[in-house]
Coordinates of C-alpha atoms and ligand atoms in Angstrom, one line a residue:
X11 CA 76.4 -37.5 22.1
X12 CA 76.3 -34.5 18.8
X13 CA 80.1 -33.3 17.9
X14 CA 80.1 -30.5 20.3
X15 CA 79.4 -33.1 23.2
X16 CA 82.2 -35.5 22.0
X17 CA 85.0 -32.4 21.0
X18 CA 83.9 -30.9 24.4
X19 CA 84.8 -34.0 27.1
X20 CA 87.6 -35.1 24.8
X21 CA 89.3 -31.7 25.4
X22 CA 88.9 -32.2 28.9
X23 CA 89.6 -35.7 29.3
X24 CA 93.0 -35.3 27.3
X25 CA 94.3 -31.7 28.8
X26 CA 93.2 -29.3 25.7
X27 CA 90.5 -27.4 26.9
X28 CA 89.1 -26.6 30.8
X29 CA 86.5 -24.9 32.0
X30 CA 87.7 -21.6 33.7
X31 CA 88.0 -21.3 37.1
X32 CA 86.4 -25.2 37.6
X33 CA 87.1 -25.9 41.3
X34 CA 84.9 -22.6 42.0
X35 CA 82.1 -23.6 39.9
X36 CA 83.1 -22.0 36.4
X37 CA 83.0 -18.4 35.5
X38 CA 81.0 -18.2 32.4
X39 CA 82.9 -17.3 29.2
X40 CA 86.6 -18.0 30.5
X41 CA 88.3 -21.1 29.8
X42 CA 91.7 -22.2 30.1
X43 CA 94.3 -24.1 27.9
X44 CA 95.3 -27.5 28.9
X45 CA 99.0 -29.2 28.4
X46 CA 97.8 -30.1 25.2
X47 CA 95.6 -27.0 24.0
X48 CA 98.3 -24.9 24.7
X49 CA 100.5 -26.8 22.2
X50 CA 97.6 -26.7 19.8
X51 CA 97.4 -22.7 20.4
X52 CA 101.1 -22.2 19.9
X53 CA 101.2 -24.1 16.8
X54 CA 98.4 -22.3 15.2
X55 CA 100.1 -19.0 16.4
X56 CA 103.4 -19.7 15.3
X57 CA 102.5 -21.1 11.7
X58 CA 100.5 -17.5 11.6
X59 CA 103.5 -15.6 12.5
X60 CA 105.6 -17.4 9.8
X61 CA 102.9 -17.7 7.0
X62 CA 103.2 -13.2 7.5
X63 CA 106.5 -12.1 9.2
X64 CA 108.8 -14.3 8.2
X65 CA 107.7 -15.7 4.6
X66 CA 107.1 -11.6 3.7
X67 CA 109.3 -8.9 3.3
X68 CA 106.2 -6.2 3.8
X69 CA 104.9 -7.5 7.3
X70 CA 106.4 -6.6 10.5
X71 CA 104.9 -7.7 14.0
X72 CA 104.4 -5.7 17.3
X73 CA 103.0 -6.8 20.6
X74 CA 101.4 -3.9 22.1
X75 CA 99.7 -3.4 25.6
X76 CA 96.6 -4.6 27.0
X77 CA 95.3 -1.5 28.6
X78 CA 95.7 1.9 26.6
X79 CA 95.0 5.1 27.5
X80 CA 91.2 5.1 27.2
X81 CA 91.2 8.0 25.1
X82 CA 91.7 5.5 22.3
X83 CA 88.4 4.2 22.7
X84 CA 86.8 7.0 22.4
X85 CA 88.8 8.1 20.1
X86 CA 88.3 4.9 18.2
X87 CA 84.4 5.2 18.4
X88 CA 84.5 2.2 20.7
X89 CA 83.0 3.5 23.7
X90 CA 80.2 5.4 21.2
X91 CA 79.7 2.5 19.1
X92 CA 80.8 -1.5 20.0
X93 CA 77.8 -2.8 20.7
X94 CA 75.5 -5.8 20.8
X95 CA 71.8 -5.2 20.7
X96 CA 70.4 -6.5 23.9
X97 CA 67.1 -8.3 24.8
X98 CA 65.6 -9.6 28.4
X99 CA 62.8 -11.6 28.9
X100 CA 60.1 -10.0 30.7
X101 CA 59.2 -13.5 32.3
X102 CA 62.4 -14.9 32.9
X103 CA 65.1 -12.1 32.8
X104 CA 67.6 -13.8 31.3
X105 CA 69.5 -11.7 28.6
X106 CA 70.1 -12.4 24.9
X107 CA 71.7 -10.7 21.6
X108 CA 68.5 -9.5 19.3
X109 CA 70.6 -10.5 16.2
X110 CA 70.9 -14.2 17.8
X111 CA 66.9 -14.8 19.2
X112 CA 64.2 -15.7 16.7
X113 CA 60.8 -13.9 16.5
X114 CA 61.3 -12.1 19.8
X115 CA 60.8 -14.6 21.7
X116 CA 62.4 -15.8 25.0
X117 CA 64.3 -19.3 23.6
X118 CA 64.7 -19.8 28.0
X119 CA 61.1 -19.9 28.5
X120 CA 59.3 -18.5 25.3
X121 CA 58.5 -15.6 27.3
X122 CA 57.9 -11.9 25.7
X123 CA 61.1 -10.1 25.1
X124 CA 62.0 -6.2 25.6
X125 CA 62.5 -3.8 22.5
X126 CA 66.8 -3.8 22.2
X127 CA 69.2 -1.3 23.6
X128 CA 72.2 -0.7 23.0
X129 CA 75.2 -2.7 24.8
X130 CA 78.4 -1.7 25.3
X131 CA 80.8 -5.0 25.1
X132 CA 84.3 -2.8 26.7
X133 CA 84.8 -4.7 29.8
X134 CA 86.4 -1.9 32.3
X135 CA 89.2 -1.6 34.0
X136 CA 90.3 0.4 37.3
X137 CA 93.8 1.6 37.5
X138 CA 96.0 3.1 39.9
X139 CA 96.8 3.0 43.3
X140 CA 94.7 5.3 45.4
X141 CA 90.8 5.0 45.8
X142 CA 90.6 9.0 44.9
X143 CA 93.2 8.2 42.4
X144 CA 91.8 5.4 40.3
X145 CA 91.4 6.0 36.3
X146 CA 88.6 3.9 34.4
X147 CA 90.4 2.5 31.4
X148 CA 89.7 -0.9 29.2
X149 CA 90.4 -4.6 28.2
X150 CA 91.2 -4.0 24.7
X151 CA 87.8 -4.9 22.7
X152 CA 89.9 -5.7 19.4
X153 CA 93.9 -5.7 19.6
X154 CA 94.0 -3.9 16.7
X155 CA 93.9 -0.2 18.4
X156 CA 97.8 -1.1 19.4
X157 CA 98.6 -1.0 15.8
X158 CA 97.0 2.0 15.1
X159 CA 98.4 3.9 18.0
X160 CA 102.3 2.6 16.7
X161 CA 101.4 3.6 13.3
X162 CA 104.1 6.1 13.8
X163 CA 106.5 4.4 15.7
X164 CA 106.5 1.2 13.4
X165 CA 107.1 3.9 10.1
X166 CA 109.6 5.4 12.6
X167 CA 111.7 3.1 13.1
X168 CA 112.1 0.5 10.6
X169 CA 112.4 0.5 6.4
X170 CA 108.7 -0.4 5.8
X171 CA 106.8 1.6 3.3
X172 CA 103.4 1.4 2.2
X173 CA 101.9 -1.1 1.3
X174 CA 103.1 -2.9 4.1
X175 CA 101.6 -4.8 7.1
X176 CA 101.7 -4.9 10.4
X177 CA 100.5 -8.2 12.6
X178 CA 99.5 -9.2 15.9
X179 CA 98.3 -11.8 17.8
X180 CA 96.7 -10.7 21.6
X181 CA 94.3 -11.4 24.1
X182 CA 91.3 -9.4 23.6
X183 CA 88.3 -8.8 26.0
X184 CA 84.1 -8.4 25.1
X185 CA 81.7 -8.1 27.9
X186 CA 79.9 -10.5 25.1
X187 CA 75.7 -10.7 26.1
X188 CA 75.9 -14.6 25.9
X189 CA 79.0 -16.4 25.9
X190 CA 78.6 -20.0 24.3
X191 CA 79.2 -22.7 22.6
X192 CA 82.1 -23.7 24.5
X193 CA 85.1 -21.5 23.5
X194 CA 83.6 -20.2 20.1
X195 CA 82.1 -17.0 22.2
X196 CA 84.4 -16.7 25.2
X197 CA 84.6 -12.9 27.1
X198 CA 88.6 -13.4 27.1
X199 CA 89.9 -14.4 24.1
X200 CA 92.9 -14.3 21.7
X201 CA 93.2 -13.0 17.8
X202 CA 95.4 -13.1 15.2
X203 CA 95.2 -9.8 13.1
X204 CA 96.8 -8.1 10.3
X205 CA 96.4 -4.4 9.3
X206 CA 97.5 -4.0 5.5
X207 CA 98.2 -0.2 4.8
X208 CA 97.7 0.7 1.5
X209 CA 97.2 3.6 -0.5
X210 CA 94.4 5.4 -0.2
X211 CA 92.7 4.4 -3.3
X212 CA 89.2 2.5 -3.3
X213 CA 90.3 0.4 -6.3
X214 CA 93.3 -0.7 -4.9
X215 CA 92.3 -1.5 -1.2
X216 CA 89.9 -3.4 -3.4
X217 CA 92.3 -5.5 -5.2
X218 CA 94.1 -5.8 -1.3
X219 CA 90.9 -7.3 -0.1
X220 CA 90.6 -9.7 -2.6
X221 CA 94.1 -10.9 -2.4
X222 CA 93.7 -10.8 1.6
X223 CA 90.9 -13.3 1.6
X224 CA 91.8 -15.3 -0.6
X225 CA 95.0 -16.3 1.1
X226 CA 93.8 -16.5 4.5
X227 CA 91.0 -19.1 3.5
X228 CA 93.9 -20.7 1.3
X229 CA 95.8 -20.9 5.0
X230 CA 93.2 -22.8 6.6
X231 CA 93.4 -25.3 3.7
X232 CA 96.9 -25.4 3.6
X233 CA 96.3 -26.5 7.8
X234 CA 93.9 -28.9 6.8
X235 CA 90.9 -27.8 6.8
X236 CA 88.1 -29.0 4.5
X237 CA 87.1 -26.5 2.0
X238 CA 83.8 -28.0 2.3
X239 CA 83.7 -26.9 5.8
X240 CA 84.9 -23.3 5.1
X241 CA 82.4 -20.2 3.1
X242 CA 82.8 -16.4 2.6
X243 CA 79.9 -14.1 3.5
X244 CA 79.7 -11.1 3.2
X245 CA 78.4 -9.0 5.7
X246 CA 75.1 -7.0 5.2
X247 CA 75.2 -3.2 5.5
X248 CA 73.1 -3.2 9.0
X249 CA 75.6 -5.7 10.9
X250 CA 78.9 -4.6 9.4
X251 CA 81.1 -2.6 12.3
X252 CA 81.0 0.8 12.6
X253 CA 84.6 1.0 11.5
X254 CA 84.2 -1.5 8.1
X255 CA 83.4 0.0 4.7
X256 CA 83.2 -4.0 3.4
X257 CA 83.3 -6.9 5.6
X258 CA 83.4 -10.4 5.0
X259 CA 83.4 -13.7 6.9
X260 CA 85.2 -17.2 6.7
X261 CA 82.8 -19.0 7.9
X262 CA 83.0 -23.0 9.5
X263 CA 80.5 -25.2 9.2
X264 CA 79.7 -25.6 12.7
X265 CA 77.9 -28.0 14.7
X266 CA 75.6 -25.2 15.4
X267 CA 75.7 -24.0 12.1
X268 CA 77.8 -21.6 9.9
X269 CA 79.6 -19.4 12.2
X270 CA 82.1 -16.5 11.7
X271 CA 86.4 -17.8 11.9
X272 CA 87.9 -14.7 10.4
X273 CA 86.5 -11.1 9.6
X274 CA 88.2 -9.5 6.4
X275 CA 87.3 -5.6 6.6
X276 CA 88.1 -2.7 4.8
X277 CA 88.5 0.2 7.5
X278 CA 89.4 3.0 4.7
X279 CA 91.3 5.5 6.3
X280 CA 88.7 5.4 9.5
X281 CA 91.1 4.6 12.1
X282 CA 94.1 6.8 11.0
X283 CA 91.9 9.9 10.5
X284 CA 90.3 9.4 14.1
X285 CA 93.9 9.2 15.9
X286 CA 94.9 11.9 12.9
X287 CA 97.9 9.9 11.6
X288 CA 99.0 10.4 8.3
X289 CA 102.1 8.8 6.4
X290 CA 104.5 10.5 3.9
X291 CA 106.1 8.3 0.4
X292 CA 109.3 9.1 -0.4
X293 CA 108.2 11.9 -2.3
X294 CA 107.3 13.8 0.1
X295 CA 103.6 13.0 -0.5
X296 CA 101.3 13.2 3.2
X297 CA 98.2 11.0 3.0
X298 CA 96.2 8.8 5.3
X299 CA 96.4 5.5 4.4
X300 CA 93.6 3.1 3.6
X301 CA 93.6 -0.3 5.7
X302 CA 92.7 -3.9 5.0
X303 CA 92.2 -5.7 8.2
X304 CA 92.4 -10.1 8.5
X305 CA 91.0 -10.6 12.2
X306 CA 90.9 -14.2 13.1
X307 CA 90.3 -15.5 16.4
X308 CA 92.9 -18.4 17.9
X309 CA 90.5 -19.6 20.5
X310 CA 87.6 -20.4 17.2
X311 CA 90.6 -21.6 15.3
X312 CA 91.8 -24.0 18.0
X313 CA 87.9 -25.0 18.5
X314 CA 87.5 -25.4 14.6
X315 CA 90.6 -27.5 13.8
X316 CA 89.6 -29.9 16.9
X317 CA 86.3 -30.5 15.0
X318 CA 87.2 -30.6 11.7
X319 CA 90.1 -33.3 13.0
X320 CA 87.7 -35.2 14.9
X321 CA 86.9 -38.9 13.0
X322 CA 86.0 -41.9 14.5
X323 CA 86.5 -45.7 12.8
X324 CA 84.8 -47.9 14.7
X325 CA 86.0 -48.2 18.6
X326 CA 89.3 -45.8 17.8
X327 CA 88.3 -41.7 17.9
X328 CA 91.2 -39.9 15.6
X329 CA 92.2 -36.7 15.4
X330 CA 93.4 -35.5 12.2
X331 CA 95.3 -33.0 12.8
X332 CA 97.4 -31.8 10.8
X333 CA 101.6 -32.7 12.1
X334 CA 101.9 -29.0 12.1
X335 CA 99.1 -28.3 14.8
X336 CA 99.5 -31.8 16.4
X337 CA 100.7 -31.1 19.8
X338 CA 102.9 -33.9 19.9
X339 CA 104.7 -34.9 16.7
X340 CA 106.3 -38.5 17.7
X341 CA 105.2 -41.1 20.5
X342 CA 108.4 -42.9 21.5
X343 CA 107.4 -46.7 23.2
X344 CA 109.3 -49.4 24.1
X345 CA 108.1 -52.9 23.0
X346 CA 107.7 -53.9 26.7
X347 CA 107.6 -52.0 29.3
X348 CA 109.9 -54.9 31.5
X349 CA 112.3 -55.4 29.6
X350 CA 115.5 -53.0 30.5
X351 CA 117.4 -53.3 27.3
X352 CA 114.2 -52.2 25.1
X353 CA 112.8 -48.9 27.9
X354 CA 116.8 -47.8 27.8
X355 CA 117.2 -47.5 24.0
X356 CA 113.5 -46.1 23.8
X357 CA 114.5 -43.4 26.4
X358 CA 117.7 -43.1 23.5
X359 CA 115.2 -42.6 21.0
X360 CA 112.9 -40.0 23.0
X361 CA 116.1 -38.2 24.4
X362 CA 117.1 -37.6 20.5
X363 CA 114.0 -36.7 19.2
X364 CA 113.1 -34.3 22.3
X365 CA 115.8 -31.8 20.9
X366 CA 114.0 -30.4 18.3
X367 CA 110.4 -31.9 18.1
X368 CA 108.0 -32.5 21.4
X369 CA 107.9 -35.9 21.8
X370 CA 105.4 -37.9 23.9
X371 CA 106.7 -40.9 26.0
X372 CA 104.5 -43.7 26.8
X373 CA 104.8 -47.3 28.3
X374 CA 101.8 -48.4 29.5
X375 CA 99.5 -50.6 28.8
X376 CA 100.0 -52.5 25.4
X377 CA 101.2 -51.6 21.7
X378 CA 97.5 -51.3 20.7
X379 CA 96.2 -49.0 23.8
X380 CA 99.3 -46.7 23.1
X381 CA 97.9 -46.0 19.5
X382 CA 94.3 -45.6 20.7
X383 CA 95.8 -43.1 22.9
X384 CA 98.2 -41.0 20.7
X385 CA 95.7 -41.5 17.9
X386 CA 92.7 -39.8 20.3
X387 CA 95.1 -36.5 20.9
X388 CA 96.2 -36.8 16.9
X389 CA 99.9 -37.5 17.4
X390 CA 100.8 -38.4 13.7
X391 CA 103.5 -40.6 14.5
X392 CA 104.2 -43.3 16.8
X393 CA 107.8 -44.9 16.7
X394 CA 108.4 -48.4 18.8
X395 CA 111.2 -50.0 19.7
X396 CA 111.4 -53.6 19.9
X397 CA 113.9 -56.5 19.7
X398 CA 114.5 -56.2 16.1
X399 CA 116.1 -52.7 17.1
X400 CA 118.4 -54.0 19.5
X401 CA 119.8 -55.6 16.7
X402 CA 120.1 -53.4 13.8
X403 CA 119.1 -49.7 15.1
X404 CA 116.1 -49.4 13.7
X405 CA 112.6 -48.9 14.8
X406 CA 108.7 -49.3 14.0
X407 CA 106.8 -45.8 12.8
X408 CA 103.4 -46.2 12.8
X409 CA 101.2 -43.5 10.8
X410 CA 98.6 -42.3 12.2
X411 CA 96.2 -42.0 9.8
X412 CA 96.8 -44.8 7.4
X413 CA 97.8 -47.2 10.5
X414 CA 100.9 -48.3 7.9
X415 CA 104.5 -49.2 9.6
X416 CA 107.9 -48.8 8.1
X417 CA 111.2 -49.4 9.7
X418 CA 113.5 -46.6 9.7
X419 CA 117.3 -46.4 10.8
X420 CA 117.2 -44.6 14.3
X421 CA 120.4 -42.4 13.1
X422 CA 117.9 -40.9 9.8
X423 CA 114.8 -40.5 12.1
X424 CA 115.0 -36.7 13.5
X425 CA 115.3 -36.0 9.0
X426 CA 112.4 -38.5 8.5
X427 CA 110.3 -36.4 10.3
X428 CA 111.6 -33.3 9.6
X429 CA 110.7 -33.6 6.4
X430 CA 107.6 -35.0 6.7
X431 CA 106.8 -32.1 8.7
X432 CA 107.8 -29.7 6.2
X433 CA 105.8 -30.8 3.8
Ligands
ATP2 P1 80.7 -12.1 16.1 O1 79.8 -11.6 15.0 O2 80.8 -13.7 16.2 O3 80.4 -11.5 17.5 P2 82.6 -10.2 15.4 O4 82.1 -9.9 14.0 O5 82.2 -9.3 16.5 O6 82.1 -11.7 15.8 P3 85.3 -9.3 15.0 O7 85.1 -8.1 15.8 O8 85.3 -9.3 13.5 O9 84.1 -10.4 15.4 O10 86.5 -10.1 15.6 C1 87.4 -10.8 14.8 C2 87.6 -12.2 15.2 O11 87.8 -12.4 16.6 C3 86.4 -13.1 14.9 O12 86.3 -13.5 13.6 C4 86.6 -14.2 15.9 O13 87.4 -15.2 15.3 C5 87.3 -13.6 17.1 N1 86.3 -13.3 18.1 C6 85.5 -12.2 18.2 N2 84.7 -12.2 19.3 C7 85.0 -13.4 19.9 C8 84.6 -14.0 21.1 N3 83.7 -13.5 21.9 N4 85.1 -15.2 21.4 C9 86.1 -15.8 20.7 N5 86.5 -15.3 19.5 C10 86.0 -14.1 19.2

């Protein structure tokens, strides 16, 4: 079985990642998040959020709608220009992205393939009520319209003033030609994106850029990522977006080769000129600012941190997650699972803990099939109780990477970890 294979059932087996729709044979290019994957989501999300909202005074977030008035797209140049080149084999008639096939040649069958066209990736909407009355709108392509649109509102109504930043994290929608790779290229998916206004200087959204992609790769590492695993590239002038003056890519070292994580773009002032917004300094000075866009996706992050995690040593399969992502942050076992006195201060234990970390319960089986357990969903610590405890309130944890066991007082635990955790 290659990585892909092994990351792919795992997620299954163990509640991260299933296909979508299942029990009606799949719908290709949807997936949905298991008890566990939506822990691993969250956490990714929510150490996002912090590493830009709350640890800076210049970003602000906003959660805007789904479906927009479609003028947006076209004001946008989304209905004009987001497109995939498309190719069908004249034997076969499957359908493929020209930027993704090699020598034009069917990889289905090896059969001859068409000259491209252009493919719109908006997946459309009908709203309204009435049949007569029904309005064709979209699936956001990119979330990052919504900030664009509240340019105004978020200038409006708080203290922010340029440079400042405005973040988002959404579900976003791409009629894509050939979902794959299991959730790397999904039709629904979620992203993480900050717009950074700044002035409208080349030199300075310059400088902006740099410092942007710098620190998101430096986030990834801080997560722990492999900087062996992660690249910049930047993007050549025929694939760049129609709105990006500079654009380029974290790359992971994928199974299936280098792939794109997170897109850093410079969209000058295209945006804001198109919905004709412009922003006045204190001064009284009116100009359009300049943007520097991060756009990372959750579902690739969730996917990427799974696979850089993923380690076996000999029969046990480990994921290294990092405590932050983990989805569970203790395991709380008793000893044996007959014994009263041991399973009712356990369930002490796990009660305590449960108030501010999630905590995994587990008595089954023995000692050693709980750790191959925990360790195969990447719970970094596992804390047992056993007869010792009963005696001096203290328990076994059990690290999950360097398999060393300390006893620790059960009234210091819930600080143990926090501070292991905040490291
Ligand atoms: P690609 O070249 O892989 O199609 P893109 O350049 O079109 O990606 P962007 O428009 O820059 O992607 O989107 C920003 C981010 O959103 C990407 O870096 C990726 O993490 C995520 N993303 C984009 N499309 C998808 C998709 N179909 N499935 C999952 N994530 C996606």
């Amino acid at each position: 079985m290659d990585l892909m294979e092994k990351i792919f059932a795992l997620a299954k087996r163990r509640g991260f990642i299933y296909p979508g729709s299942e029990i009606y044979g799949g719908f290709s290019g949807f997936w949905d998040y298991g008890p566990l994957g939506v822990e691993l989501k969250n956490n990714i999300k929510k150490e996002w959020w912090k590493s830009l909202v709350y640890e800076r005074e210049d970003v602000v977030g906003l959660d805007s709608a789904i479906i927009m008035n479609p003028k947006v797209w076209e004001v946008s140049g989304h209905v004009e220009a987001f497109t995939d080149p498309l190719v069908e084999c004249k034997a076969c008639h499957h359908r493929f992205r020209a930027d993704k096939v090699e020598a034009n040649v069917c990889p289905d069958c090896g059969g001859k393939l068409t000259e491209p066209k252009k493919f719109n990736l908006l997946t459309e909407v009908y709203v309204g009520t009435t049949e007569e009355g029904k309005e064709k709108a979209y699936l956001r392509g990119e979330i990052t319209q919504g900030v664009f649109v509240n340019f105004k509102n978020v200038v409006d109504s708080t203290r922010i003033k340029i440079p400042f930043g405005i973040a988002q994290i959404g579900k976003a929608f791409r009629n894509e030609i050939t979902a794959g790779n299991f959730t790397f290229r999904s039709r629904e998916f979620e992203q993480m994106e900050l717009e950074y206004f700044v002035e409208p200087e080349a030199k300075e959204a310059e400088r902006m850029f740099e410092f942007w992609k710098n620190a998101r790769l430096n986030w990834y590492i801080s997560l722990g990522m492999s900087k062996i695993n992660l690249r910049f590239r930047e993007h050549e002038d025929k694939e760049r977006a129609h709105y990006a003056a500079k654009a380029e890519d974290i790359e992971y070292k994928a199974p299936f080769g280098w792939s794109e994580f997170e897109g850093i773009h410079n969209r000058t002032d295209y945006d804001l000129t198109k919905h004709n917004l412009k922003y006045k300094d204190d001064q009284g000075k009116e100009y359009t600012p300049w943007v520097i866009e991060t756009s990372g996706g959750v579902d690739r992050a969730a996917l990427f941190f799974l696979l850089n995690a993923y380690h076996e040593e000999k029969e046990r399969i480990i994921l290294k997650l990092h405590p932050k992502l983990a989805p569970y942050k203790v395991a709380v076992f008793p000893l044996l699972a007959n014994k009263e006195e041991l399973v009712k201060k356990a369930r002490e234990v796990y009660g305590g803990l449960r108030k501010d970390l999630f905590v995994a319960w587990d008595d089954r089986g023995n000692i050693g099939k709980r750790y191959f357990a925990q360790d195969e969903i990447g719970t970094p610590w596992c804390v047992t109780v056993d007869f010792t405890t009963l005696g001096d309130e203290t328990v076994t944890v059990r690290d999950r990477d360097s398999t060393k066991q300390e006893r620790v007082a059960i009234d210091k635990l819930a600080e143990y970890f926090q501070n292991k955790l905040s490291i």
